[in-house]
Amino acid sequence: MDHPHDQWNEESLRKGLYAHDEAALEEVSRRYGRLLYGLAYRILGSALDAEECVNEALLDLWNAVPPDRPKGVLAYVSALVRRRAVDRVRYKTASRRGGEDYEGSLEELSECLSDPEGYSSLETVAIRDCLQRFLRTLSEEDRTVFTLRYFACMSNEDVGKACGLRESAVVMRLVRMRKKLKAVLEDDGITV
Amino acid sequence: MKTDQEKLWDAVGMLDGETVQTAMTRAARMQATHTTRRANLRRIVILIAACLILLIAGAFVASPFMTADAPPPLDTPSPTDTAEQPTDTPPVTEDESREPVYVSGDFSTDIYDVTEEDGVCYLNFKDGNRIEEGENKYPSQELASIGFSSMDEMYRRLKTGDLTPQQIYVVKNTFTHTEKGIIFPNVNHLLIPVLPDGCFADYVTVIDDVYSVDFHVPDHTFSGGASIRDEGQYRALYEKNYTNVYDNDNLMDITLSTGEFDGIPCEIGDYQTKAASLRNVRFTLETEGKTLSILVHYCLDSYRGNIPESDTCPQSISIYCEQEGKFATMYLSDFQFAPTVEWLSSFGLTPYVPSADSDLPTE
């Protein structure tokens, strides 16, 4: 099927992916490719790795939908790219170090743990549930700031531009949020 | 096996789709705007270059090299011919008054009026101050205070009544009500913390007449904030947390002695809790018309190993600032260095002045 670009909306994009329409996948690549590349690049720090990572994630998208029915295509494919990129940093790169913004975000978020290098018995899912509860207590703007910094590994300056805030305001909001998150993780027994 | 750090990072990667979709959509829009701006900038640069080329070409065509006529003589006046121009600047007199004029806290907006009485400001909404009964309309939001990204934003929005519905809800439901109105800051007479070089006031939260300012510290060598208060609140906190700091059943084996902090006489208090061995150092600085009562707090030994230990880098510092009838409490933490008396002396208060390059009202 041929679809002009301006006929694609979120709903038709979802339906196209679910129907295994190649034009829908091409539209995802065209519309979000640069954003996804940026996300991968910030984690990996390498243009070649980032490009491979995005291609692999688009293939994952093709294979996963269906049976998956993502509500938000951008969110779904962003998560795929992030997972691929983080796996690559951890297990395929000898130095296990990624891009500057990724390392910075990782270090900041680790402040919420009393022993980042420790091995607690808790599962990632339990931490995720705690994190979701924490995010629900935040304003939408703060949730966006948190997500852009720690999910998408964007620099504080770019987070500020996306949210209409000064870089300094982004930094202070993140400091406050990390303090709160640390307290929430402690209350839930995730850090001691 | 994954470390806790890796699990937390993975957990962030599993955030719900709606949260991620909202955030990534904003990033996509920002990227699109940035791309459009760069394209426009390229067009402007090309246009300017084209105009310059045309100007140069035009000047070359009109120059003596292209015409037979001699250039017209220059007709500039000599410096000695210049008459002295009268000025409108009034002469400065030595006895010119420099006393600041106090501005009343009264002002009005489309949605509320603010009046000052006996030094306290009261806000009254034009549609009434009645607390909204029933279920909390914003269950997932922080309702303790209203927040602004800067002092400028706070001033502009409080002064013009430009509050969000959520902020109006918080003011009506959380701020203190009296028979004269809702307690509110004196927006016409705000104060802003004076900070060490390179640091500046950032995010502001307001609850009743107290506004709290976060500090932006570019090199992240400490963090902190200040709350500007009235004298009554300040004195109560000073007495409880400074004067009577050892009046706490959880403190054990308290030993007081005297010593020096960077050459300044001080009182040293060592004590224990169930979690740690701790030290307080208290002293007062009087400088540049202000009195700073300072409490430096150290963790000497953390029994569970979860608090950084140091007898030089404080765990926290509380500063009680009194300056020409103004009062603020400041709390500093996350120190990466040992502060000096000179550094601590740089904290203070000053009247807030809206930025010159904004559209902020000046009265």
Coordinates of C-alpha atoms in Angstrom, one line a residue:
Chain A
M1 CA 0.0 0.0 0.0
D2 CA 1.2 3.5 -0.7
H3 CA 0.5 6.3 1.8
P4 CA 1.5 9.9 1.3
H5 CA 3.4 11.2 4.4
D6 CA 0.7 13.6 5.5
Q7 CA -1.9 10.8 5.7
W8 CA -0.1 9.0 8.5
N9 CA -1.4 9.8 12.0
E10 CA -0.7 7.9 15.2
E11 CA -3.7 5.6 14.7
S12 CA -3.0 4.7 11.1
L13 CA 0.7 4.2 12.0
R14 CA -0.3 1.7 14.7
K15 CA -2.7 -0.1 12.4
G16 CA -0.1 -0.2 9.6
L17 CA 2.5 -1.7 11.9
Y18 CA 0.0 -4.3 13.2
A19 CA -0.9 -5.2 9.6
H20 CA 2.8 -5.6 8.8
D21 CA 2.7 -2.8 6.3
E22 CA 6.2 -1.9 5.2
A23 CA 5.2 1.6 4.4
A24 CA 4.3 2.1 8.1
L25 CA 7.7 0.9 9.2
E26 CA 9.3 3.3 6.6
E27 CA 7.2 6.1 8.0
V28 CA 8.4 5.3 11.6
S29 CA 12.0 5.4 10.3
R30 CA 11.4 8.7 8.5
R31 CA 9.5 10.4 11.2
Y32 CA 11.5 9.3 14.3
G33 CA 14.8 8.0 12.8
R34 CA 16.8 11.1 13.8
L35 CA 15.4 11.2 17.3
L36 CA 16.1 7.5 17.8
Y37 CA 19.6 7.9 16.4
G38 CA 20.2 10.7 18.9
L39 CA 19.0 8.5 21.7
A40 CA 21.3 5.6 20.7
Y41 CA 24.2 7.9 20.0
R42 CA 24.0 9.5 23.5
I43 CA 24.2 6.1 25.1
L44 CA 26.8 4.5 22.8
G45 CA 29.0 7.5 21.9
S46 CA 29.6 6.0 18.5
A47 CA 27.8 7.0 15.2
L48 CA 28.3 3.5 13.6
D49 CA 27.0 1.7 16.7
A50 CA 24.1 4.1 17.0
E51 CA 23.0 3.5 13.4
E52 CA 23.2 -0.3 13.8
C53 CA 21.3 -0.1 17.1
V54 CA 18.4 1.9 15.5
N55 CA 18.3 -0.6 12.6
E56 CA 18.2 -3.5 15.0
A57 CA 15.5 -1.8 17.0
L58 CA 13.3 -1.3 13.9
L59 CA 13.7 -4.9 13.1
D60 CA 12.6 -5.7 16.7
L61 CA 9.6 -3.5 16.2
W62 CA 8.7 -5.4 13.0
N63 CA 9.0 -8.7 14.8
A64 CA 7.2 -7.7 18.0
V65 CA 4.2 -6.0 16.4
P66 CA 2.0 -8.0 16.2
P67 CA 1.4 -9.6 18.7
D68 CA 2.3 -6.5 20.7
R69 CA -0.1 -3.6 20.2
P70 CA 1.8 -0.5 21.5
K71 CA -0.4 2.5 22.3
G72 CA 2.3 4.9 21.6
V73 CA 4.6 4.0 18.7
L74 CA 7.3 6.5 19.6
A75 CA 7.4 5.3 23.2
Y76 CA 7.6 1.7 22.2
V77 CA 10.3 2.0 19.6
S78 CA 12.3 4.4 21.9
A79 CA 12.3 1.7 24.6
L80 CA 13.5 -0.8 22.0
V81 CA 16.4 1.4 21.0
R82 CA 17.3 2.2 24.6
R83 CA 17.4 -1.4 25.5
R84 CA 19.5 -2.4 22.5
A85 CA 21.9 0.5 23.2
V86 CA 22.3 -0.2 26.9
D87 CA 22.9 -3.9 26.2
R88 CA 25.6 -3.0 23.7
V89 CA 27.3 -0.7 26.2
R90 CA 27.2 -3.3 28.9
Y91 CA 28.1 -6.5 27.1
K92 CA 29.6 -5.8 23.8
T93 CA 31.9 -2.8 24.5
A94 CA 35.2 -3.8 26.1
S95 CA 35.5 -0.7 28.2
R96 CA 31.7 -0.8 29.2
R97 CA 31.6 2.9 28.8
G98 CA 29.1 4.8 26.7
G99 CA 28.5 8.3 25.6
E100 CA 29.1 11.3 27.8
D101 CA 25.4 12.1 28.4
Y102 CA 24.7 8.4 29.1
E103 CA 27.5 8.2 31.7
G104 CA 26.4 11.5 33.3
S105 CA 22.8 10.4 33.5
L106 CA 23.8 6.9 34.9
E107 CA 26.0 8.5 37.6
E108 CA 23.3 11.0 38.6
L109 CA 20.7 8.3 38.9
S110 CA 23.0 6.1 40.9
E111 CA 22.9 8.7 43.7
C112 CA 19.5 7.3 44.5
L113 CA 21.1 4.1 45.6
S114 CA 23.3 3.7 48.7
D115 CA 25.3 1.0 47.0
P116 CA 25.1 1.1 43.2
E117 CA 27.6 -1.7 42.7
G118 CA 25.8 -3.9 45.2
Y119 CA 23.7 -6.9 44.4
S120 CA 20.4 -6.8 46.2
S121 CA 17.8 -9.6 45.9
L122 CA 15.2 -7.2 44.4
E123 CA 14.0 -7.7 40.9
T124 CA 14.0 -4.9 38.3
V125 CA 10.2 -5.1 38.1
A126 CA 9.9 -4.2 41.8
I127 CA 12.1 -1.2 41.2
R128 CA 10.1 -0.3 38.1
D129 CA 6.9 -0.3 40.1
C130 CA 8.4 1.9 42.8
L131 CA 9.6 4.2 40.1
Q132 CA 6.2 4.4 38.5
R133 CA 4.6 5.3 41.9
F134 CA 7.2 8.0 42.4
L135 CA 6.6 9.5 38.9
R136 CA 2.9 9.6 39.5
T137 CA 3.5 12.1 42.4
L138 CA 5.3 14.5 40.1
S139 CA 3.8 17.2 37.8
E140 CA 3.7 16.4 34.1
E141 CA 6.5 18.8 33.5
D142 CA 8.8 17.2 36.1
R143 CA 7.9 13.7 34.7
T144 CA 9.0 14.9 31.3
V145 CA 12.2 16.3 32.6
F146 CA 13.0 13.1 34.5
T147 CA 12.2 10.9 31.4
L148 CA 14.2 13.0 29.0
R149 CA 17.2 13.0 31.2
Y150 CA 17.2 9.4 32.4
F151 CA 15.3 7.5 29.8
A152 CA 16.5 9.4 26.7
C153 CA 19.9 10.5 28.2
M154 CA 19.5 14.0 26.9
S155 CA 21.8 16.8 28.1
N156 CA 20.4 19.2 30.7
E157 CA 20.5 21.9 28.0
D158 CA 18.5 19.9 25.5
V159 CA 16.0 18.9 28.2
G160 CA 15.6 22.6 29.0
K161 CA 15.0 23.4 25.4
A162 CA 12.4 20.7 25.0
C163 CA 10.5 21.8 28.1
G164 CA 11.0 25.6 27.8
L165 CA 13.1 25.8 30.9
R166 CA 16.6 27.2 31.6
E167 CA 19.3 24.6 32.1
S168 CA 19.8 25.7 35.7
A169 CA 16.1 25.0 36.4
V170 CA 16.5 21.6 34.9
V171 CA 19.5 20.8 37.1
M172 CA 17.8 21.9 40.3
R173 CA 14.6 20.0 39.5
L174 CA 16.6 16.9 38.9
V175 CA 18.5 17.3 42.1
R176 CA 15.2 17.6 44.0
M177 CA 13.7 14.6 42.2
R178 CA 16.6 12.4 42.9
K179 CA 16.4 13.3 46.6
K180 CA 12.8 12.4 46.6
L181 CA 13.4 9.2 44.6
K182 CA 16.1 8.1 47.0
A183 CA 13.7 8.6 50.0
V184 CA 11.0 6.6 48.1
L185 CA 13.4 3.8 47.3
E186 CA 14.5 3.7 51.0
D187 CA 11.0 3.6 52.2
D188 CA 10.3 0.7 49.9
G189 CA 13.3 -1.1 51.3
I190 CA 15.1 -1.0 48.0
T191 CA 18.1 0.8 49.5
V192 CA 19.3 0.5 53.1
Chain B
M1 CA 24.1 -11.0 37.7
K2 CA 23.0 -7.3 37.4
T3 CA 24.1 -4.7 39.9
D4 CA 21.5 -2.5 41.6
Q5 CA 22.7 0.4 39.4
E6 CA 22.0 -1.7 36.3
K7 CA 18.6 -2.8 37.6
L8 CA 17.6 0.8 38.3
W9 CA 18.7 1.9 34.9
D10 CA 16.7 -1.0 33.3
A11 CA 13.7 0.0 35.4
V12 CA 13.8 3.5 33.9
G13 CA 13.8 1.8 30.5
M14 CA 10.5 0.1 31.5
L15 CA 8.5 3.3 32.3
D16 CA 4.9 3.3 31.2
G17 CA 4.3 4.2 27.5
E18 CA 2.2 7.3 28.2
T19 CA 5.0 9.0 30.2
V20 CA 7.6 8.1 27.6
Q21 CA 5.4 9.1 24.7
T22 CA 4.7 12.5 26.1
A23 CA 8.4 13.2 26.8
M24 CA 9.7 11.9 23.5
T25 CA 7.0 13.8 21.6
R26 CA 8.3 17.0 23.2
A27 CA 11.8 16.1 22.2
A28 CA 10.7 15.5 18.6
R29 CA 9.0 18.9 18.5
M30 CA 12.1 20.6 19.9
Q31 CA 14.2 18.8 17.3
A32 CA 11.8 20.0 14.5
T33 CA 11.9 23.6 15.8
H34 CA 15.7 23.4 16.0
T35 CA 15.9 22.1 12.4
T36 CA 13.6 24.9 11.2
R37 CA 15.6 27.6 13.0
R38 CA 18.9 26.3 11.5
A39 CA 17.4 26.4 8.1
N40 CA 16.1 29.9 8.6
L41 CA 19.5 31.0 10.0
R42 CA 21.2 29.6 6.8
R43 CA 18.7 31.7 4.7
I44 CA 19.4 34.8 6.7
V45 CA 23.2 34.4 6.4
I46 CA 22.9 33.9 2.6
L47 CA 20.7 37.0 2.4
I48 CA 23.1 39.1 4.3
A49 CA 26.0 37.9 2.2
A50 CA 24.1 38.8 -1.0
C51 CA 23.4 42.3 0.3
L52 CA 27.0 42.8 1.2
I53 CA 28.1 41.7 -2.3
L54 CA 25.6 44.2 -3.8
L55 CA 26.8 47.0 -1.6
I56 CA 30.4 46.4 -2.4
A57 CA 29.6 46.2 -6.1
G58 CA 27.6 49.4 -5.9
A59 CA 30.3 51.3 -4.1
F60 CA 32.9 50.1 -6.6
V61 CA 30.8 51.4 -9.5
A62 CA 30.4 54.8 -7.9
S63 CA 34.0 55.1 -6.8
P64 CA 36.6 57.5 -8.4
F65 CA 38.1 54.6 -10.2
M66 CA 35.0 54.3 -12.3
T67 CA 34.1 58.1 -12.9
A68 CA 36.0 61.1 -14.4
D69 CA 34.8 63.5 -11.7
A70 CA 36.9 64.4 -8.7
P71 CA 35.5 63.4 -5.4
P72 CA 33.7 66.2 -3.5
P73 CA 35.7 67.9 -0.7
L74 CA 35.2 66.6 2.8
D75 CA 33.3 69.1 4.9
T76 CA 33.9 67.9 8.5
P77 CA 34.1 70.6 11.1
S78 CA 37.3 71.0 13.1
P79 CA 37.3 70.1 16.7
T80 CA 37.7 73.8 17.7
D81 CA 34.6 74.8 15.9
T82 CA 32.4 72.4 17.9
A83 CA 30.1 74.4 20.2
E84 CA 29.5 73.0 23.6
Q85 CA 26.1 71.5 23.7
P86 CA 23.9 72.1 26.7
T87 CA 22.8 69.1 28.7
D88 CA 19.6 68.3 30.4
T89 CA 21.3 66.5 33.3
P90 CA 20.6 68.2 36.6
P91 CA 23.6 68.8 38.8
V92 CA 24.3 66.3 41.5
T93 CA 24.1 67.7 45.0
E94 CA 25.8 66.2 47.9
D95 CA 22.8 66.2 50.1
E96 CA 20.7 64.2 47.6
S97 CA 18.7 61.7 49.6
R98 CA 19.6 58.0 49.1
E99 CA 17.0 56.5 51.5
P100 CA 15.1 53.7 49.8
V101 CA 11.3 54.4 49.6
Y102 CA 9.3 51.5 51.1
V103 CA 6.7 50.2 48.7
S104 CA 3.4 49.0 50.1
G105 CA 2.4 45.4 49.5
D106 CA -1.0 46.5 47.9
F107 CA -1.8 45.6 44.3
S108 CA -4.6 44.2 42.2
T109 CA -4.9 41.7 39.4
D110 CA -7.9 40.4 37.3
I111 CA -8.3 37.5 39.7
Y112 CA -7.3 38.8 43.1
D113 CA -6.5 41.8 45.3
V114 CA -3.6 41.9 47.7
T115 CA -3.6 44.3 50.7
E116 CA -1.0 44.9 53.4
E117 CA -1.9 45.5 57.0
D118 CA 0.6 45.8 59.9
G119 CA 3.4 44.2 57.7
V120 CA 1.3 41.2 56.7
C121 CA -0.1 40.7 53.1
Y122 CA -3.5 39.2 52.6
L123 CA -4.8 37.9 49.2
N124 CA -8.5 37.8 48.4
F125 CA -9.8 36.1 45.2
K126 CA -12.5 38.0 43.4
D127 CA -14.5 34.9 43.1
G128 CA -14.1 34.1 46.8
N129 CA -11.5 32.4 49.0
R130 CA -13.8 29.5 49.8
I131 CA -11.9 26.2 50.2
E132 CA -13.1 23.6 47.7
E133 CA -14.7 20.8 49.6
G134 CA -14.7 17.2 48.5
E135 CA -12.1 15.0 46.8
N136 CA -8.6 16.4 46.0
K137 CA -8.7 17.4 42.3
Y138 CA -5.0 16.8 41.8
P139 CA -4.3 13.5 43.7
S140 CA -1.0 12.8 41.9
Q141 CA 0.4 16.3 42.2
E142 CA 2.4 18.0 44.9
L143 CA 0.1 20.3 46.8
A144 CA 2.3 21.6 49.5
S145 CA 3.3 24.9 47.7
I146 CA 3.3 26.7 44.3
G147 CA 6.5 26.7 42.3
F148 CA 8.2 28.9 39.8
S149 CA 11.3 28.4 37.7
S150 CA 12.9 31.7 38.9
M151 CA 12.4 34.8 41.0
D152 CA 11.5 36.7 37.8
E153 CA 8.8 34.2 36.9
M154 CA 7.4 34.2 40.4
Y155 CA 7.3 38.0 40.5
R156 CA 5.7 38.4 37.1
R157 CA 3.0 35.7 37.6
L158 CA 2.1 36.7 41.2
K159 CA 2.0 40.4 40.2
T160 CA -0.2 39.8 37.2
G161 CA -2.4 37.0 38.6
D162 CA -1.1 34.6 36.0
L163 CA -1.5 31.4 38.1
T164 CA -2.5 27.9 36.7
P165 CA -5.7 26.4 37.9
Q166 CA -3.7 24.0 40.0
Q167 CA -1.8 26.8 41.7
I168 CA -5.1 28.6 42.4
Y169 CA -6.3 25.4 43.9
V170 CA -3.2 25.1 46.2
V171 CA -3.5 28.8 47.3
K172 CA -7.2 28.3 48.2
N173 CA -6.8 24.8 49.8
T174 CA -3.3 24.8 51.4
F175 CA -2.3 28.4 52.2
T176 CA -3.4 29.8 55.6
H177 CA -6.8 31.5 55.7
T178 CA -7.5 34.4 58.1
E179 CA -10.6 36.7 58.5
K180 CA -8.6 39.3 56.5
G181 CA -7.7 37.0 53.7
I182 CA -5.2 34.4 52.6
I183 CA -1.6 34.9 53.9
F184 CA 0.6 35.9 51.0
P185 CA 4.2 37.2 50.4
N186 CA 4.8 40.9 50.0
V187 CA 5.4 40.8 46.2
N188 CA 6.3 44.5 46.0
H189 CA 9.1 44.0 48.5
L190 CA 10.7 40.7 47.8
L191 CA 14.2 39.7 48.9
I192 CA 16.7 37.5 47.1
P193 CA 19.6 35.6 48.7
V194 CA 23.2 36.9 48.2
L195 CA 25.4 33.9 47.3
P196 CA 29.1 33.1 46.7
D197 CA 30.5 34.0 43.3
G198 CA 29.1 32.0 40.5
C199 CA 26.0 30.8 42.3
F200 CA 22.6 32.3 41.8
A201 CA 18.9 31.9 42.9
D202 CA 16.9 29.4 40.9
Y203 CA 13.6 27.6 41.5
V204 CA 11.2 29.2 44.0
T205 CA 8.4 27.7 46.0
V206 CA 5.8 29.7 47.9
I207 CA 3.6 28.7 50.8
D208 CA 1.8 31.5 52.7
D209 CA 4.2 34.4 53.1
V210 CA 7.3 32.2 53.0
Y211 CA 9.1 31.8 49.7
S212 CA 12.0 29.3 49.4
V213 CA 14.7 29.7 46.8
D214 CA 16.9 26.9 45.5
F215 CA 20.6 27.7 44.8
H216 CA 22.1 27.0 41.4
V217 CA 25.7 25.9 42.0
P218 CA 27.4 25.4 38.6
D219 CA 30.2 23.2 39.8
H220 CA 27.9 21.2 42.1
T221 CA 30.3 21.5 45.0
F222 CA 27.4 22.0 47.4
S223 CA 23.7 22.4 47.2
G224 CA 21.2 24.5 49.2
G225 CA 18.4 26.8 49.5
A226 CA 17.0 29.8 51.5
S227 CA 13.6 30.5 53.0
I228 CA 12.7 34.2 53.5
R229 CA 10.4 34.5 56.5
D230 CA 8.9 37.0 58.9
E231 CA 10.6 37.6 62.2
G232 CA 8.2 35.5 64.3
Q233 CA 8.7 32.3 62.3
Y234 CA 12.5 33.0 62.1
R235 CA 12.8 33.4 65.9
A236 CA 10.8 30.2 66.5
L237 CA 13.0 28.2 64.2
Y238 CA 16.2 29.8 65.6
E239 CA 15.3 28.9 69.1
K240 CA 14.2 25.3 68.3
N241 CA 17.0 24.3 65.9
Y242 CA 19.9 26.5 66.8
T243 CA 19.7 27.7 70.4
N244 CA 18.2 24.4 71.7
V245 CA 19.8 22.1 69.1
Y246 CA 20.8 19.6 71.9
D247 CA 17.3 19.5 73.3
N248 CA 16.5 16.1 71.7
D249 CA 16.0 12.7 73.4
N250 CA 17.7 10.9 70.6
L251 CA 21.1 12.5 71.3
M252 CA 23.4 10.8 73.7
D253 CA 26.8 11.4 75.4
I254 CA 26.8 15.1 74.5
T255 CA 30.1 16.8 75.2
L256 CA 30.6 20.6 74.7
S257 CA 33.9 22.4 74.4
T258 CA 35.3 25.6 72.8
G259 CA 37.6 25.9 69.9
E260 CA 38.1 27.8 66.6
F261 CA 36.5 27.5 63.2
D262 CA 38.9 29.1 60.6
G263 CA 40.2 31.4 63.3
I264 CA 36.8 32.3 64.7
P265 CA 35.9 31.3 68.3
C266 CA 33.2 28.6 68.3
E267 CA 31.4 26.1 70.4
I268 CA 32.0 22.4 69.5
G269 CA 29.4 19.8 70.5
D270 CA 30.2 16.1 70.0
Y271 CA 27.4 13.6 70.5
Q272 CA 26.1 10.1 69.5
T273 CA 22.9 8.8 68.0
K274 CA 22.0 5.2 67.3
A275 CA 23.2 5.6 63.7
A276 CA 26.4 7.8 64.0
S277 CA 28.9 9.8 65.9
L278 CA 28.3 13.5 65.1
R279 CA 29.6 17.0 65.7
N280 CA 28.1 20.5 65.7
V281 CA 30.2 23.7 65.5
R282 CA 28.3 26.9 66.3
F283 CA 29.5 30.5 65.9
T284 CA 28.2 33.9 64.9
L285 CA 29.6 36.2 62.2
E286 CA 28.8 39.9 62.2
T287 CA 29.7 41.5 58.9
E288 CA 28.4 44.1 56.4
G289 CA 25.3 44.9 58.5
K290 CA 24.2 41.3 58.9
T291 CA 24.3 38.7 61.6
L292 CA 24.9 35.1 60.5
S293 CA 24.3 32.4 63.1
I294 CA 26.0 29.4 61.7
L295 CA 25.7 25.7 62.7
V296 CA 28.2 23.4 60.9
H297 CA 27.3 19.7 61.2
Y298 CA 29.7 16.8 60.6
C299 CA 29.3 13.1 60.6
L300 CA 32.4 11.7 62.2
D301 CA 31.5 8.0 62.1
S302 CA 28.6 6.4 60.4
Y303 CA 27.9 3.0 62.0
R304 CA 26.0 1.6 59.0
G305 CA 28.4 3.2 56.5
N306 CA 25.7 4.9 54.6
I307 CA 26.6 8.6 55.5
P308 CA 29.8 10.2 54.2
E309 CA 32.2 10.6 57.1
S310 CA 34.5 13.7 57.4
D311 CA 35.6 16.1 60.0
T312 CA 36.4 18.8 57.4
C313 CA 33.7 18.5 54.7
P314 CA 30.4 19.2 56.6
Q315 CA 27.4 17.1 56.1
S316 CA 25.3 20.2 56.3
I317 CA 25.4 23.9 57.3
S318 CA 22.5 25.9 58.7
I319 CA 22.7 29.7 58.4
Y320 CA 20.3 32.0 60.3
C321 CA 20.5 35.4 58.6
E322 CA 19.3 38.6 60.1
Q323 CA 20.0 41.7 58.0
E324 CA 18.5 45.2 58.5
G325 CA 15.1 43.9 59.7
K326 CA 15.0 41.0 57.2
F327 CA 15.2 37.3 58.0
A328 CA 16.1 34.1 56.2
T329 CA 17.0 30.5 57.1
M330 CA 19.5 28.8 54.8
Y331 CA 20.4 25.1 54.5
L332 CA 23.4 23.9 52.7
S333 CA 24.5 20.3 52.1
D334 CA 26.4 17.8 49.8
F335 CA 29.7 19.6 50.4
Q336 CA 32.7 18.6 48.3
F337 CA 35.0 21.0 50.1
A338 CA 35.7 22.5 53.6
P339 CA 34.1 26.0 53.6
T340 CA 35.9 29.0 55.1
V341 CA 34.6 31.8 57.2
E342 CA 35.2 34.1 54.2
W343 CA 33.0 31.9 52.0
L344 CA 30.3 31.7 54.7
S345 CA 30.3 35.4 55.1
S346 CA 29.3 35.9 51.5
F347 CA 25.7 34.7 52.2
G348 CA 23.1 37.4 52.9
L349 CA 20.0 39.1 51.6
T350 CA 19.3 41.9 49.2
P351 CA 16.2 43.5 47.7
Y352 CA 15.0 41.7 44.6
V353 CA 14.9 43.8 41.4
P354 CA 13.2 42.4 38.3
S355 CA 15.5 41.8 35.3
A356 CA 16.0 44.7 33.0
D357 CA 15.4 42.7 29.8
S358 CA 12.0 41.4 30.8
D359 CA 8.5 42.7 30.5
L360 CA 8.1 42.6 34.2
P361 CA 6.1 45.4 35.8
T362 CA 8.3 47.7 37.8
E363 CA 5.7 48.6 40.5

